[in-house]
Amino acid sequence: MKHILSVLVENKSGVLSRVTGMISRRGFNIESLTVAPTEDETLSRMTIIVEADEVGFEQITKQLHKLVSVFKISDLTEADAIERELILFKVLATPERRHEIIEIANVFRAKVVDVGKNTLTVEATGTPSKLDAMEDLFRGYGIRQLTRTGKIAMSRGAHDHDL
């Protein structure tokens, strides 16, 4: 089963390496990882997606709690959480087909962020299924380049999982 962890850690060098090393040493693959500072500049939030059974997941969380630089771990797998990814598409766009690509972007509430001689770069955020659907449509025009962030997640409203 895929598990979504939100891990609050010290915002200092070496922490990312210790956390990812601990997970990989136990034989688990990190499917997605995002890290960024929080509203408190001394803390960073790591969103980690890992495939593990219940026993493996429990092992990961117990070992994370032992790391000095880890302050809080929230399991957002079953929680009422907001999940998003960001994607950038550079799509082949001849002048006569640009309007079609722009219309697809508008349908998905994406935006064109760069116009080249023969390409359009489109930025979109959303659920993985939304971004996969956009990718399928843009493949018909020719995707020149694609980059995608990992998933980020946060608990909704009153479900406060954080410090």
XYZ file of C-alpha atoms in Angstrom:
163
model
C 0.000 0.000 0.000
C 1.144 3.538 -0.704
C 1.589 5.688 2.386
C 1.768 9.476 2.487
C 3.948 10.851 5.279
C 4.237 14.491 6.250
C 7.430 14.828 8.276
C 8.431 18.020 10.081
C 12.234 18.195 10.358
C 15.016 20.620 11.199
C 15.840 22.893 8.286
C 19.554 22.154 8.105
C 21.982 20.325 5.877
C 22.209 16.563 6.143
C 18.657 15.973 7.374
C 17.317 14.968 3.956
C 20.185 12.521 3.524
C 19.621 10.940 6.957
C 15.881 10.503 6.404
C 16.123 9.078 2.882
C 19.108 6.907 3.840
C 17.223 5.421 6.761
C 14.261 4.520 4.530
C 16.366 3.072 1.690
C 18.614 1.068 4.058
C 15.514 -0.800 5.176
C 14.742 -1.762 1.585
C 11.877 0.637 0.879
C 11.653 2.717 -2.270
C 10.634 6.360 -2.000
C 8.128 6.861 -4.797
C 7.836 10.630 -4.351
C 9.653 13.167 -2.207
C 9.245 16.902 -1.767
C 11.002 19.098 0.765
C 10.684 22.808 1.489
C 10.925 25.210 4.421
C 7.727 25.902 6.373
C 6.316 29.123 7.789
C 8.972 28.677 10.520
C 12.345 29.074 8.775
C 13.999 26.652 11.218
C 11.744 23.788 10.040
C 11.188 21.987 6.738
C 8.340 19.727 5.728
C 9.040 16.533 3.841
C 6.202 14.830 1.993
C 7.230 11.235 1.391
C 5.276 8.645 -0.584
C 6.464 5.119 0.149
C 5.111 1.685 -0.785
C 5.032 -0.573 2.285
C 2.827 -3.061 4.062
C 1.594 -2.198 7.562
C 4.558 -3.829 9.299
C 7.052 -2.053 7.036
C 5.272 1.265 7.445
C 5.344 0.912 11.224
C 9.077 0.155 11.021
C 9.676 3.294 8.940
C 7.766 5.560 11.330
C 9.441 4.094 14.424
C 12.884 4.616 12.903
C 12.011 8.172 11.794
C 10.956 9.023 15.363
C 14.434 8.000 16.542
C 16.137 10.615 14.351
C 16.983 13.696 16.426
C 16.159 16.076 13.589
C 12.577 14.753 13.175
C 9.942 16.644 15.202
C 6.591 15.345 13.970
C 5.327 12.611 11.650
C 1.790 12.650 10.273
C 0.303 9.781 8.273
C -1.934 11.411 5.671
C -2.711 8.150 3.865
C -6.221 7.743 5.231
C -6.661 11.327 6.426
C -8.913 13.916 4.874
C -6.042 15.626 3.062
C -5.446 17.942 0.133
C -2.981 16.427 -2.342
C -1.437 18.211 -5.326
C 1.371 17.985 -7.877
C 2.828 20.524 -10.281
C 3.742 19.725 -13.873
C 5.339 21.661 -16.723
C 4.730 20.525 -20.318
C 6.665 21.855 -23.294
C 4.380 20.951 -26.185
C 5.095 21.160 -29.914
C 2.805 23.945 -31.086
C 2.740 24.989 -34.693
C 1.070 28.382 -35.149
C -2.037 26.784 -36.675
C -2.505 24.358 -33.713
C -1.671 26.688 -30.809
C -5.286 27.568 -30.133
C -6.085 23.855 -29.614
C -3.337 23.482 -27.002
C -4.402 26.679 -25.250
C -7.995 25.418 -25.168
C -6.892 22.122 -23.560
C -4.911 24.113 -20.972
C -7.993 26.254 -20.237
C -10.224 23.196 -19.763
C -7.793 21.899 -17.118
C -7.367 25.355 -15.524
C -3.708 25.316 -16.521
C -1.827 28.294 -17.868
C 0.612 28.960 -20.651
C 3.823 30.259 -19.041
C 6.090 30.486 -22.094
C 5.684 30.798 -25.841
C 8.460 29.680 -28.154
C 8.712 29.720 -31.920
C 7.297 26.183 -32.171
C 6.395 25.330 -28.570
C 4.104 26.298 -25.723
C 5.030 25.638 -22.103
C 2.013 24.863 -19.936
C 1.934 24.813 -16.134
C -0.694 22.833 -14.253
C -1.399 21.765 -10.693
C -3.780 19.120 -9.503
C -4.280 15.504 -8.682
C -2.145 12.877 -10.393
C -5.151 11.672 -12.434
C -5.811 15.197 -13.748
C -2.181 15.634 -14.759
C -2.118 12.172 -16.372
C -5.180 13.109 -18.442
C -3.486 16.303 -19.648
C -0.374 14.357 -20.532
C -2.427 11.907 -22.604
C -3.977 14.767 -24.579
C -0.698 16.642 -25.105
C 1.042 13.477 -26.355
C -1.022 13.783 -29.531
C 0.674 17.122 -30.255
C 4.156 16.004 -29.230
C 5.614 16.615 -25.803
C 9.135 18.022 -26.172
C 9.849 18.083 -22.450
C 7.980 17.281 -19.249
C 8.882 17.747 -15.609
C 6.736 16.860 -12.641
C 7.106 17.507 -8.937
C 6.371 14.946 -6.306
C 3.092 15.013 -4.457
C 2.568 17.474 -1.636
C -0.161 16.983 0.951
C -1.714 18.818 3.885
C -4.539 17.917 6.230
C -7.804 19.775 5.699
C -9.330 22.395 8.002
C -9.672 21.443 11.642
C -7.697 18.209 11.230
C -4.498 19.692 12.576
C -1.692 17.134 12.213
C 1.114 19.646 12.632
C 2.902 21.477 15.409
